[in-house]
Coordinates of C-alpha atoms in Angstrom, one line a residue:
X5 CA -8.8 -33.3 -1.8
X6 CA -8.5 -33.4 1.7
X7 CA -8.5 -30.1 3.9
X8 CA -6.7 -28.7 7.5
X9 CA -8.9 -29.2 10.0
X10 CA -11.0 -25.8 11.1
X11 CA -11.1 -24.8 7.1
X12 CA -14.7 -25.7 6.4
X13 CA -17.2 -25.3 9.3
X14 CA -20.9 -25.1 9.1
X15 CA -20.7 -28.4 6.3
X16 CA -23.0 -31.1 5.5
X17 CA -22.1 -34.2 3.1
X18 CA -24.3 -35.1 0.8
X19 CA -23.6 -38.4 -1.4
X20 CA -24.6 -37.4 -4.6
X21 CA -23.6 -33.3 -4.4
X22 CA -20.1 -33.5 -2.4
X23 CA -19.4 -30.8 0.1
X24 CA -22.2 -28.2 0.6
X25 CA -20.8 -24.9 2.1
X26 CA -22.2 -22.4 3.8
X27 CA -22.1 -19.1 2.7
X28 CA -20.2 -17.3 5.4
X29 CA -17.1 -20.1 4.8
X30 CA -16.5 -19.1 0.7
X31 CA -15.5 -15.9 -0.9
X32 CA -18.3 -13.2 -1.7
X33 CA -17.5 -13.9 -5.6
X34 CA -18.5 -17.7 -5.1
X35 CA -22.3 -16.9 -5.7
X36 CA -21.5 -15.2 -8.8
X37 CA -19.4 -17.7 -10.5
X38 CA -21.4 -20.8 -8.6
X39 CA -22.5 -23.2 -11.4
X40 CA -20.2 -20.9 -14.4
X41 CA -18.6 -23.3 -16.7
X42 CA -17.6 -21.3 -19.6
X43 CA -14.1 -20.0 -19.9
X44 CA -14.0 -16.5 -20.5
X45 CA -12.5 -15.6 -23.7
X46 CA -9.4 -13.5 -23.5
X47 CA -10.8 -10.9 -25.6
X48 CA -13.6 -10.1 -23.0
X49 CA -11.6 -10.2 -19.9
X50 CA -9.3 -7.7 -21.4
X51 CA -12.2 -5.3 -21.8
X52 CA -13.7 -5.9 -18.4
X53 CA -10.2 -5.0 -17.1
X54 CA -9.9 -1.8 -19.1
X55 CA -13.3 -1.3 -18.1
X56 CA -12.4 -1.2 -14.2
X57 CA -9.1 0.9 -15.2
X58 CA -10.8 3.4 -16.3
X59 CA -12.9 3.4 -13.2
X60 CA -10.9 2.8 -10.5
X61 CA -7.0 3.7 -11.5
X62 CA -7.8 7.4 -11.6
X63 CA -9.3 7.6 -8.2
X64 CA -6.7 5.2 -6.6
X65 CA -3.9 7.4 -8.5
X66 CA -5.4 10.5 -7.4
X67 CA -6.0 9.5 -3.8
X68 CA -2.4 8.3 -3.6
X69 CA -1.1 11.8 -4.4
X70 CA -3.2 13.6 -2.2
X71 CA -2.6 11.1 0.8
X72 CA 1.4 11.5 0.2
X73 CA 1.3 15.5 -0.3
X74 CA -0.7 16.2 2.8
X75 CA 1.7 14.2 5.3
X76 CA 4.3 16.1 3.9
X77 CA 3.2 19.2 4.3
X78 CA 4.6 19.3 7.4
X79 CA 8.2 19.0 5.8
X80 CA 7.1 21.8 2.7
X81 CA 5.8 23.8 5.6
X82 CA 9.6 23.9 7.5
X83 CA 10.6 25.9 4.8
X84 CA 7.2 28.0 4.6
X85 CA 7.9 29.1 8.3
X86 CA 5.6 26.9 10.4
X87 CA 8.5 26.1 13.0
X88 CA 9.1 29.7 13.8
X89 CA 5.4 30.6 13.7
X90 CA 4.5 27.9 16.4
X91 CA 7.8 28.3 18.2
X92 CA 9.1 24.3 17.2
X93 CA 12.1 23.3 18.7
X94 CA 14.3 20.4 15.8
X95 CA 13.0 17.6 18.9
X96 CA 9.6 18.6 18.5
X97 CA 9.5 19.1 14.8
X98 CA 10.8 15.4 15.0
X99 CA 8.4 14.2 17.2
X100 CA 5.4 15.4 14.8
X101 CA 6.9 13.3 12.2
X102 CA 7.2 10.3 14.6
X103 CA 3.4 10.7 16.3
X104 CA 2.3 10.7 12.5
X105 CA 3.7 6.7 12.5
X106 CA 2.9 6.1 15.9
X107 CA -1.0 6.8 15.6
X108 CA -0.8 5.2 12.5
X109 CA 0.8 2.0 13.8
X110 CA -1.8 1.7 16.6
X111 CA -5.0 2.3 14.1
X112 CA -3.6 -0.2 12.0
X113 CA -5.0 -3.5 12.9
X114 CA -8.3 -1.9 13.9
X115 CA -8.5 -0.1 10.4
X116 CA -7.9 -3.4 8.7
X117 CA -10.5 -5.2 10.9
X118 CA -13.0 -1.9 9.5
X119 CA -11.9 -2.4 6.2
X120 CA -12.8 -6.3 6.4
X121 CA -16.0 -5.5 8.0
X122 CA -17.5 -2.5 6.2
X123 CA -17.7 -1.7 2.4
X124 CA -14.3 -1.0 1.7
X125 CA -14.9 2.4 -0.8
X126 CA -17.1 3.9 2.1
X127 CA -15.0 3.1 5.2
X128 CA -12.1 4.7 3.3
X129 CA -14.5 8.0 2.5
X130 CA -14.9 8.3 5.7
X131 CA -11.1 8.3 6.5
X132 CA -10.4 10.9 3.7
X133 CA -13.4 12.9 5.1
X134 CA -11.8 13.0 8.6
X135 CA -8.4 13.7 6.9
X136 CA -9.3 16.6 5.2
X137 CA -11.1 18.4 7.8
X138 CA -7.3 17.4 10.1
X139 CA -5.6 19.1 7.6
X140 CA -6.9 22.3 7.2
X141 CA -7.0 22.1 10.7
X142 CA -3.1 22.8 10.7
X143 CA -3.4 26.2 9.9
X144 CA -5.4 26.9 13.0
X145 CA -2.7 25.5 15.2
X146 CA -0.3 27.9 17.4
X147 CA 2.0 25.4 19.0
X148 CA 3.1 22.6 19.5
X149 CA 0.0 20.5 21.3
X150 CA -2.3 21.8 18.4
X151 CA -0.4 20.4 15.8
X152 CA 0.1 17.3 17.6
X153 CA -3.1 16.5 17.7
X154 CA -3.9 17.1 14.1
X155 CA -0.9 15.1 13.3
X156 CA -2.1 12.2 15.1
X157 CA -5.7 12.7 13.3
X158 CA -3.7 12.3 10.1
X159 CA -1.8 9.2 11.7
X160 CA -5.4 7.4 12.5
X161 CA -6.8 7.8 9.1
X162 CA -3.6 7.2 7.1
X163 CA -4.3 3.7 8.4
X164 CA -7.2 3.2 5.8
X165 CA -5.3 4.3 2.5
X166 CA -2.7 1.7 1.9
X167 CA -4.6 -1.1 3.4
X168 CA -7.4 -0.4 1.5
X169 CA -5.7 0.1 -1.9
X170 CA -4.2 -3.6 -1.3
X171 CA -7.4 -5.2 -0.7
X172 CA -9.1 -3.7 -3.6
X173 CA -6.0 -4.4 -6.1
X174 CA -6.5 -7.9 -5.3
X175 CA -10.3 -7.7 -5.3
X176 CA -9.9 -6.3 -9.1
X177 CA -6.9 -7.7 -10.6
X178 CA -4.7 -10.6 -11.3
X179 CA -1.4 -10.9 -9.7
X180 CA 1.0 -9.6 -12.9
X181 CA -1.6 -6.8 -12.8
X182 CA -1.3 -5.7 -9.1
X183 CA 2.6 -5.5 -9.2
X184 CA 1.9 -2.9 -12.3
X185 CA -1.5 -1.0 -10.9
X186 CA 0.5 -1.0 -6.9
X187 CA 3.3 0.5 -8.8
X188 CA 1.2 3.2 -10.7
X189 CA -0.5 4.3 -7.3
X190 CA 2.2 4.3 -5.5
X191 CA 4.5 6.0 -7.7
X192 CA 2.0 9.0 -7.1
X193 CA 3.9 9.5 -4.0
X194 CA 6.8 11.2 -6.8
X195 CA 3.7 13.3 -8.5
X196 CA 3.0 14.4 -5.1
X197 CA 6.5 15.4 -4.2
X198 CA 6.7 17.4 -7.4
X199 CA 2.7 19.6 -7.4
X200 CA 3.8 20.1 -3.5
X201 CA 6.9 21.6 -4.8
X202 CA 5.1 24.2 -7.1
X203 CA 2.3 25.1 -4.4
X204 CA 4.8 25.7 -1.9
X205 CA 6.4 27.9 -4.6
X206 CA 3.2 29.3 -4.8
X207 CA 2.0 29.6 -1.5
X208 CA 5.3 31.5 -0.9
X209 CA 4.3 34.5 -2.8
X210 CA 1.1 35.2 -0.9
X211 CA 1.2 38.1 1.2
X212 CA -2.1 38.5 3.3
X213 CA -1.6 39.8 6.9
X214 CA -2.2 37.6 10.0
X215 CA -2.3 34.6 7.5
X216 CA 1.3 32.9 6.4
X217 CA 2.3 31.3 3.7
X218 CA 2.3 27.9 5.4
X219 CA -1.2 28.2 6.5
X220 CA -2.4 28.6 3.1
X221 CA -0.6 25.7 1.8
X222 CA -2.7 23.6 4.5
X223 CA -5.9 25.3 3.7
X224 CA -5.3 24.5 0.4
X225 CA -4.5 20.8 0.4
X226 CA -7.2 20.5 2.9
X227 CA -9.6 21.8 0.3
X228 CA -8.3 19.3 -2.0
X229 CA -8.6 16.7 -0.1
X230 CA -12.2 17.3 1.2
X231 CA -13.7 17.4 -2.5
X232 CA -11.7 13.9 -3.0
X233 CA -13.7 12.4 0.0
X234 CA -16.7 13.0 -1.7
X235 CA -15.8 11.8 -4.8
X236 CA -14.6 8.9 -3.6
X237 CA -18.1 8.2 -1.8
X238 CA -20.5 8.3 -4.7
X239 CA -17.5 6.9 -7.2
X240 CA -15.3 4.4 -5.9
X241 CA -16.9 0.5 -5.9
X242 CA -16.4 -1.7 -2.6
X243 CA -16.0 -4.8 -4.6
X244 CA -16.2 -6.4 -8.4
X245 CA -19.4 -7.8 -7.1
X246 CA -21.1 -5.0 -6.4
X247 CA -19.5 -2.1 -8.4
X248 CA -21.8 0.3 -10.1
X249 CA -20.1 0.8 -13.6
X250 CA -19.8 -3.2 -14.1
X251 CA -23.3 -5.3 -15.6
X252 CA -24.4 -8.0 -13.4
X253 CA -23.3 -9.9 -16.1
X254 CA -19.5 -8.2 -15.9
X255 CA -19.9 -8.7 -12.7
X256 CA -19.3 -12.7 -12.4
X257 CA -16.6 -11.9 -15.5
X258 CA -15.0 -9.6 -13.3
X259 CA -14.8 -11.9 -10.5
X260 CA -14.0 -15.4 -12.9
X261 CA -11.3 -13.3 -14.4
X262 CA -9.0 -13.6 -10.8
X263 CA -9.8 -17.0 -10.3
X264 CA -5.8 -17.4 -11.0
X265 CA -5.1 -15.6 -8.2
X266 CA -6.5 -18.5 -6.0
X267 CA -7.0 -15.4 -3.6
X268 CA -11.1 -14.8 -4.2
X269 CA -12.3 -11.7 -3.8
X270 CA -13.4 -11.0 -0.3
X271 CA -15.1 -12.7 2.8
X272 CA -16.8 -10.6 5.7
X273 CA -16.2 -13.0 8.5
X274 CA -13.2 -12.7 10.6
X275 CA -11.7 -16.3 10.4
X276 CA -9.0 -17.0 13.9
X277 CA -7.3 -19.7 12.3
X278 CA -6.2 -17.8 9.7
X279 CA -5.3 -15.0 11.9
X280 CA -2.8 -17.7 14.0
X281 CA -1.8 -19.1 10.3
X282 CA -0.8 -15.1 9.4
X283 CA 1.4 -14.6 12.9
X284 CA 2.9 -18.1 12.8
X285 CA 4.1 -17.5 9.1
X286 CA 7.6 -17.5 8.5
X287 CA 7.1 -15.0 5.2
X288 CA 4.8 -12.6 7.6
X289 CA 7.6 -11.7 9.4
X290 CA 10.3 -11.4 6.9
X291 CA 8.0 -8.8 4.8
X292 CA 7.5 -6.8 8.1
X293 CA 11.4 -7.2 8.3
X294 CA 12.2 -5.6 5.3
X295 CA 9.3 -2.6 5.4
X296 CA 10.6 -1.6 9.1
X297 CA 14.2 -1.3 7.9
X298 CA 13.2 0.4 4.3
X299 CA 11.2 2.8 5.7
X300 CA 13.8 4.1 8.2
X301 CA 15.2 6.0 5.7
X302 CA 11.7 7.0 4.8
X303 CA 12.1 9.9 7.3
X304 CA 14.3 11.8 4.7
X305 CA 10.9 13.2 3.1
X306 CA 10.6 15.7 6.3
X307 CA 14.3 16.7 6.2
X308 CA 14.4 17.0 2.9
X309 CA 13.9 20.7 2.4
X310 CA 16.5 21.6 5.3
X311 CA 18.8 19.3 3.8
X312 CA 18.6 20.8 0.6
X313 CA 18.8 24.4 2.2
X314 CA 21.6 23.3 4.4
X315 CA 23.3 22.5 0.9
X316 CA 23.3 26.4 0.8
X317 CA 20.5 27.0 -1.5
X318 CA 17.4 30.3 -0.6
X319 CA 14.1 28.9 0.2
X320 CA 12.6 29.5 -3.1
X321 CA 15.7 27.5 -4.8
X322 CA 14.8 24.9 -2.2
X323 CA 10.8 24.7 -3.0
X324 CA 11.8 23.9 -6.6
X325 CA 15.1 21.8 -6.2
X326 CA 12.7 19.1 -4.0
X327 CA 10.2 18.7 -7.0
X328 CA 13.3 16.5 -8.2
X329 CA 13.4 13.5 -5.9
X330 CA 9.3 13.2 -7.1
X331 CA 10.8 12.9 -10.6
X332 CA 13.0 10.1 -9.8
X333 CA 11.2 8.1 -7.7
X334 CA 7.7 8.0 -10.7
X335 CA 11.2 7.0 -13.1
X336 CA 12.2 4.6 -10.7
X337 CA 8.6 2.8 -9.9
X338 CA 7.6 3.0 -13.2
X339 CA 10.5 1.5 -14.8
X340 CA 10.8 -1.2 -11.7
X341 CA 7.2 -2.5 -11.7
X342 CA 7.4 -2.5 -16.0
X343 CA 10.5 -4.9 -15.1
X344 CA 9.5 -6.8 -12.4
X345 CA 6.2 -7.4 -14.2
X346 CA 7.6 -8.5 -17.7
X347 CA 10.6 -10.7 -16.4
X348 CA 8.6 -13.7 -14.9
X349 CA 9.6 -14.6 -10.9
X350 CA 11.8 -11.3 -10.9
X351 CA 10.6 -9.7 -8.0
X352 CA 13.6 -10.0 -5.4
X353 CA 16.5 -9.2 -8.0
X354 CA 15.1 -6.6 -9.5
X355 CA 14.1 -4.7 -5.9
X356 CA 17.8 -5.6 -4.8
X357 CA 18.9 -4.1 -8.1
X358 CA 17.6 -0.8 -7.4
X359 CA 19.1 -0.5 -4.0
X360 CA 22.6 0.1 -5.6
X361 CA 22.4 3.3 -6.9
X362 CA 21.7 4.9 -3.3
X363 CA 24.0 2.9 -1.9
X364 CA 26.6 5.3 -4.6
X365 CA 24.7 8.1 -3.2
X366 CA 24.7 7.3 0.5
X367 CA 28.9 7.1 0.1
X368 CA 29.5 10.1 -1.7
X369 CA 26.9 12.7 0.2
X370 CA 29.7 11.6 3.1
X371 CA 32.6 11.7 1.1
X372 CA 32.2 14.7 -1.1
X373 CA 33.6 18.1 0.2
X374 CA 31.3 20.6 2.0
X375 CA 32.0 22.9 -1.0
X376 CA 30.7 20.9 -3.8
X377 CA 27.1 21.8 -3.9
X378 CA 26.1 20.2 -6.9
X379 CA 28.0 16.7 -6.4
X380 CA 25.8 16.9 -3.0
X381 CA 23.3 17.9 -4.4
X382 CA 23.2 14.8 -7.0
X383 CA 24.4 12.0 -4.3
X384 CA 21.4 13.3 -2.0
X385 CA 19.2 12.3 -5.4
X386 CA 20.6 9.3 -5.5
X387 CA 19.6 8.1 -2.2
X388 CA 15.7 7.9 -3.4
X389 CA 16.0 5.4 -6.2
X390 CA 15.9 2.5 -4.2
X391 CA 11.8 3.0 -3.8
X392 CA 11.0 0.0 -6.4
X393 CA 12.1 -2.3 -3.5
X394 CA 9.1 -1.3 -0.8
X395 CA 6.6 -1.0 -4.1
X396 CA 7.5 -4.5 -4.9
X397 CA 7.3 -6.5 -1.9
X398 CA 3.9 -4.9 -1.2
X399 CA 2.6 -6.4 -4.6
X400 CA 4.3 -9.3 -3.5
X401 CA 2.9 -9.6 0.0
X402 CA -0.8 -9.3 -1.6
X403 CA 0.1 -12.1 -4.4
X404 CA 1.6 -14.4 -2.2
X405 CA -1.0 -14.3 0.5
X406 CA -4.5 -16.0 0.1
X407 CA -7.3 -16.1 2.7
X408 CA -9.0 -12.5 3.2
X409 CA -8.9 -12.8 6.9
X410 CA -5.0 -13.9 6.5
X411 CA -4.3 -11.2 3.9
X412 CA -6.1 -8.3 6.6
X413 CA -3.3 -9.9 9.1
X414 CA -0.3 -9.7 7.0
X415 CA -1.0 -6.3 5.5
X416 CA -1.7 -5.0 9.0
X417 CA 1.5 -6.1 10.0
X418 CA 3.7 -5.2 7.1
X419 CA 2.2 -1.5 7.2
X420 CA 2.7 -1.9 11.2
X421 CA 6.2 -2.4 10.5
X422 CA 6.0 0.4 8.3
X423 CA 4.8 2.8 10.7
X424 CA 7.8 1.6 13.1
X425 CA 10.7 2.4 10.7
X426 CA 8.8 5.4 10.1
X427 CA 8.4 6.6 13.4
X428 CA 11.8 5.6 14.5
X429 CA 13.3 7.5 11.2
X430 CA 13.1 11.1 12.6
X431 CA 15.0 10.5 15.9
X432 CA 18.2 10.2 13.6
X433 CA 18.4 13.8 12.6
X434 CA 19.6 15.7 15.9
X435 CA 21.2 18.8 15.7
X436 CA 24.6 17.5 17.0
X437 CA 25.0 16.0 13.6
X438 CA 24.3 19.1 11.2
X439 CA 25.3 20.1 8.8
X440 CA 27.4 16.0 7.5
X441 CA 24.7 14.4 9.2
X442 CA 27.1 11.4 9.4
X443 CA 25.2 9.0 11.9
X444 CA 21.9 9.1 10.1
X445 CA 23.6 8.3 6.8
X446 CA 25.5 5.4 8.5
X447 CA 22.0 4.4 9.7
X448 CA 20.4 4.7 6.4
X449 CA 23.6 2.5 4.3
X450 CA 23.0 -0.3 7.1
X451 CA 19.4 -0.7 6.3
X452 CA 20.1 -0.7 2.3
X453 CA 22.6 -3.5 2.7
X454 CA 19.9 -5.6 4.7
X455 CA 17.4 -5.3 2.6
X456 CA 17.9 -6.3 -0.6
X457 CA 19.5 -9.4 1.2
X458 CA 15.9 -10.2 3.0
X459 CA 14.7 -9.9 -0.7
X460 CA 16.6 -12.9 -1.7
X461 CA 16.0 -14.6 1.1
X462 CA 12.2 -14.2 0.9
X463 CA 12.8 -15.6 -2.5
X464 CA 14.7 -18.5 -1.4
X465 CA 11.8 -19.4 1.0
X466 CA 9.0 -19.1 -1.3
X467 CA 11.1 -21.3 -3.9
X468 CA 11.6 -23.7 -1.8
X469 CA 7.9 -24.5 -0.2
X470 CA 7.3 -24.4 -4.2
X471 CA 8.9 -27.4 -4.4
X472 CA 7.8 -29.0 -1.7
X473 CA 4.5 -28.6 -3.4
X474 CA 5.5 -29.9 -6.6
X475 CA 6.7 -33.1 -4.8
X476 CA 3.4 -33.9 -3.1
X477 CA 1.0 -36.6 -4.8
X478 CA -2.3 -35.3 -6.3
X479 CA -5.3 -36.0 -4.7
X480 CA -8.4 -36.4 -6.7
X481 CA -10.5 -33.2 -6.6
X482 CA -13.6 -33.4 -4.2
X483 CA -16.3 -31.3 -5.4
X484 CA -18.0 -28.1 -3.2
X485 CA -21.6 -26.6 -3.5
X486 CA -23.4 -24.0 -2.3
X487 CA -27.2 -22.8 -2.4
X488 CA -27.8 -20.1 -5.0
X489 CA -30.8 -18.3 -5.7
X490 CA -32.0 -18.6 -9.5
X491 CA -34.2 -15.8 -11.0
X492 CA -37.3 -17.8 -10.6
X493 CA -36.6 -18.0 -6.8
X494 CA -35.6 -21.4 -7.0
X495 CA -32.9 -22.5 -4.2
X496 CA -30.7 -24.7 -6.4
X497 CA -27.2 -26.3 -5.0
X498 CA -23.8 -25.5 -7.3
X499 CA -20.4 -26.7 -7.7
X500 CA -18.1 -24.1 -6.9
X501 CA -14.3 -23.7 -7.2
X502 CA -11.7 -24.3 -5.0
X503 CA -10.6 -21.1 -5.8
X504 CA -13.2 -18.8 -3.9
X505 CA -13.5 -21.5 -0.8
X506 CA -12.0 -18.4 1.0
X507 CA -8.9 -21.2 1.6
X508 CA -5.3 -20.0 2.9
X509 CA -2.2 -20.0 0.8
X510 CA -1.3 -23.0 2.8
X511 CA -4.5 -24.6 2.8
X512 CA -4.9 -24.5 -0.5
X513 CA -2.0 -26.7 -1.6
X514 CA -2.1 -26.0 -5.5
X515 CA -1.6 -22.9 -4.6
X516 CA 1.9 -21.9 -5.9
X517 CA 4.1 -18.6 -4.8
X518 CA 4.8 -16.4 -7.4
X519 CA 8.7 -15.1 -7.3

């Protein structure tokens, strides 16, 4: 089959052998499956992949709650007292949820040039390392400048998590598996809401002079944090290739067992044609799109609590009424990835499903009186169900993207676009509209209505270049090697598959788009 110009460099062609590759232009998994022609039988792949479950899913889970409870400390701590202690003005307590973004958004493409680089489970050790120590750091802080600072740490390393997760759920799993294992990470995010909830709670009934409530919670989730970092440095694998708990045997099963995914496992070299391919890709820009304009609203996490309390509950009613939205939003993921994942091609409608129950609650926390706590109470719940949506299309955006230095691209500007909506989010919230809030509200409806409809139209894209596809005639397959290595030291030349020739989703033209 005949390939864009600029795909394979470094090649030689031999008559008898077909196209012999250098290393650096395939996937790191090629030299493990080089030369495999077995199928593996479904009964083995299922126990590799519970094998790496139980290995990685627990960390990733773990990490996910941590990373979303420590950047909202800063929205537990408004209720704790930090804003009074450090003498916050609302502008500045908005402006250290925007820098959060901001930092984040500018470490973003450099953190997902590290993460291609370096060994993915170390780089992001590192980054939790640095984290931690930025946390704790908060309770040192006296003003405003101080916690600026550590905020923007926080920003900088944030950059890692995400990104990293992405790359290693591809790495480790087929695409039906990544929307379900992205959705059980992420939907940590709720676990995290609720545990910060109940420390705050707890943190409230501490009484030690010269040290506040709000700087305990810090110290604490900075503790929590730091013994995660370590963890994750002796525990959590950089690859299928080279993970410690897999055989060198499971090792090339691990890696055949994604050959669906037509996505390989990894390469180290930076490839520029596939970075102009990322930034001159329609979908690129449609899935930054919809995660700038869904994460707007994303800026409720910090005003939560003085939302809540402006409802007209005490602060300890407060601490324990926000342990609810994390509730919804695990009921929400959970139930929209176990959709998404057993309806084939469902992605879109179900993530534009789930954006209609907080449209309901968007119209009634305007339209209900003043006096009726509880109804406001309820609508403001109702907001956060529309999470599925941004879980999705990040699945989505990995399974649809193939080519590592491509997929570094995309996800560095998806999460970019993230970190925009996000940073934009808390300049809604100005004291001129307390107590309604009316404009941000407005704000937040107008982003829900656009983005289910970007959802679709993703979907109407993808379907389409599908088809196109489908049309083309089939070229007979040319064959690839590669040198390998045998156990005797014998340099031998293999046949390896399209699949881990490190090729782009447009490339690659069997590859198809899943919906």
């Amino acid at each position: 089959m005949s390939l864009e110009s600029g795909v394979l460099k470094d090649q030689k062609h031999h008559d008898h052998a077909g196209v012999s590759l250098s290393t650096k232009d395939v996937d790191t998994g090629a030299q493990l499956v080089a030369g495999l022609t077995s199928t593996l039988h479904p009964d083995e792949a299922l126990r590799i992949r519970r094998k790496i479950d139980r290995h990685i899913m627990p960390l990733m889970c773990i990490l996910y709650w941590v990373q979303f409870m420590d950047k909202t400390t800063l929205g537990s701590a408004a209720i704790l007292g930090i804003q009074q202690a450090t003498h916050l003005t609302t502008n500045e307590y908005n402006w250290l949820g925007t820098v959060f973004y901001l930092s984040y958004l500018v470490f973003e493409y450099p953190q997902n040039l590290a993460l291609q680089r370096f060994p993915v489970g170390k780089w992001m050790s590192i980054n939790i390392f640095v984290w931690a120590v930025a946390l704790a750091s908060h309770a040192a802080c006296k003003n405003f400048a101080g916690l600026l600072v550590v905020r923007l740490l926080l920003g900088v390393c944030e950059g890692s998590i995400t990104a990293g997760f992405l790359i290693v759920s591809s790495m480790f799993y087929t695409r039906t598996e990544q929307t379900l294992r992205v959705g059980y990470w992420f939907l940590m995010n709720g676990t995290a809401q609720i545990i910060s909830g109940f420390i705050s709670f707890g943190t409230l009934h501490i009484n030690t002079k010269g040290f506040e409530p709000w700087q305990w919670l810090m110290i604490i989730t900075g503790l929590i944090t730091l013994i995660l970092a370590i963890s994750f440095w002796f525990l959590f694998p950089d690859s299928p290739t080279n993970a410690w708990f897999l055989t060198p045997d499971e090792r090339a099963k691990a890696v055949q067992r994604i050959k669906e995914n037509q996505t390989g496992v990894e390469n180290k070299h930076f490839k520029m044609e596939q970075m102009i391919e990322a930034l001159t890709d329609p979908k690129t820009w449609l899935f930054a799109l919809f995660s700038a304009l869904d994460n707007v609203p994303n800026s409720l996490t910090n005003q939560q609590t003085l939302i809540l309390a402006s409802f007209g509950f005490s602060a300890l009613q407060t601490t324990l009424l926000s342990c609810v939205p994390g509730v919804i939003e695990i009921l929400t993921i959970f139930t929209g990835v176990r959709l998404a994942a057993r309806r084939p091609n469902s992605r879109a409608y179900v993530g534009a499903l789930y954006f209609v129950p907080s449209w309901l609650g968007i119209l009634l926390v305007n339209l209900l009186p003043w006096s009726n706590q509880t109804g406001l109470l309820i609508s403001q719940y109702l907001t956060g169900v529309s999470v599925p949506g941004f879980v999705l299309s990040l699945s989505w955006l990995n399974s649809v993207t193939a080519g590592h230095t491509k997929k570094v691209v995309t996800n560095a500007i998806m999460l970019s676009a993230y970190c925009i909506g996000n940073a934009a989010g808390p300049f809604m919230w100005k004291t001129q509209y307390k107590p309604r809030n009316h404009v941000p509200w407005a704000v937040i409806g107008a982003c829900y209505v656009v983005c289910p409809i970007l959802l679709l139209v993703i979907r109407a894209v993808l379907v389409r270049e599908n088809k196109i596809r489908d049309a083309e005639p089939v070229d007979d397959e040319e064959e690839y090697v590669i040198e390998k290595i045998t156990e005797d030291g014998k340099r031998v030349e293999v046949k390896v598959d399209k699949e881990f020739l490190d090729l782009t989703d447009r490339q690659n033209r069997d590859f198809r788009y899943v919906l």
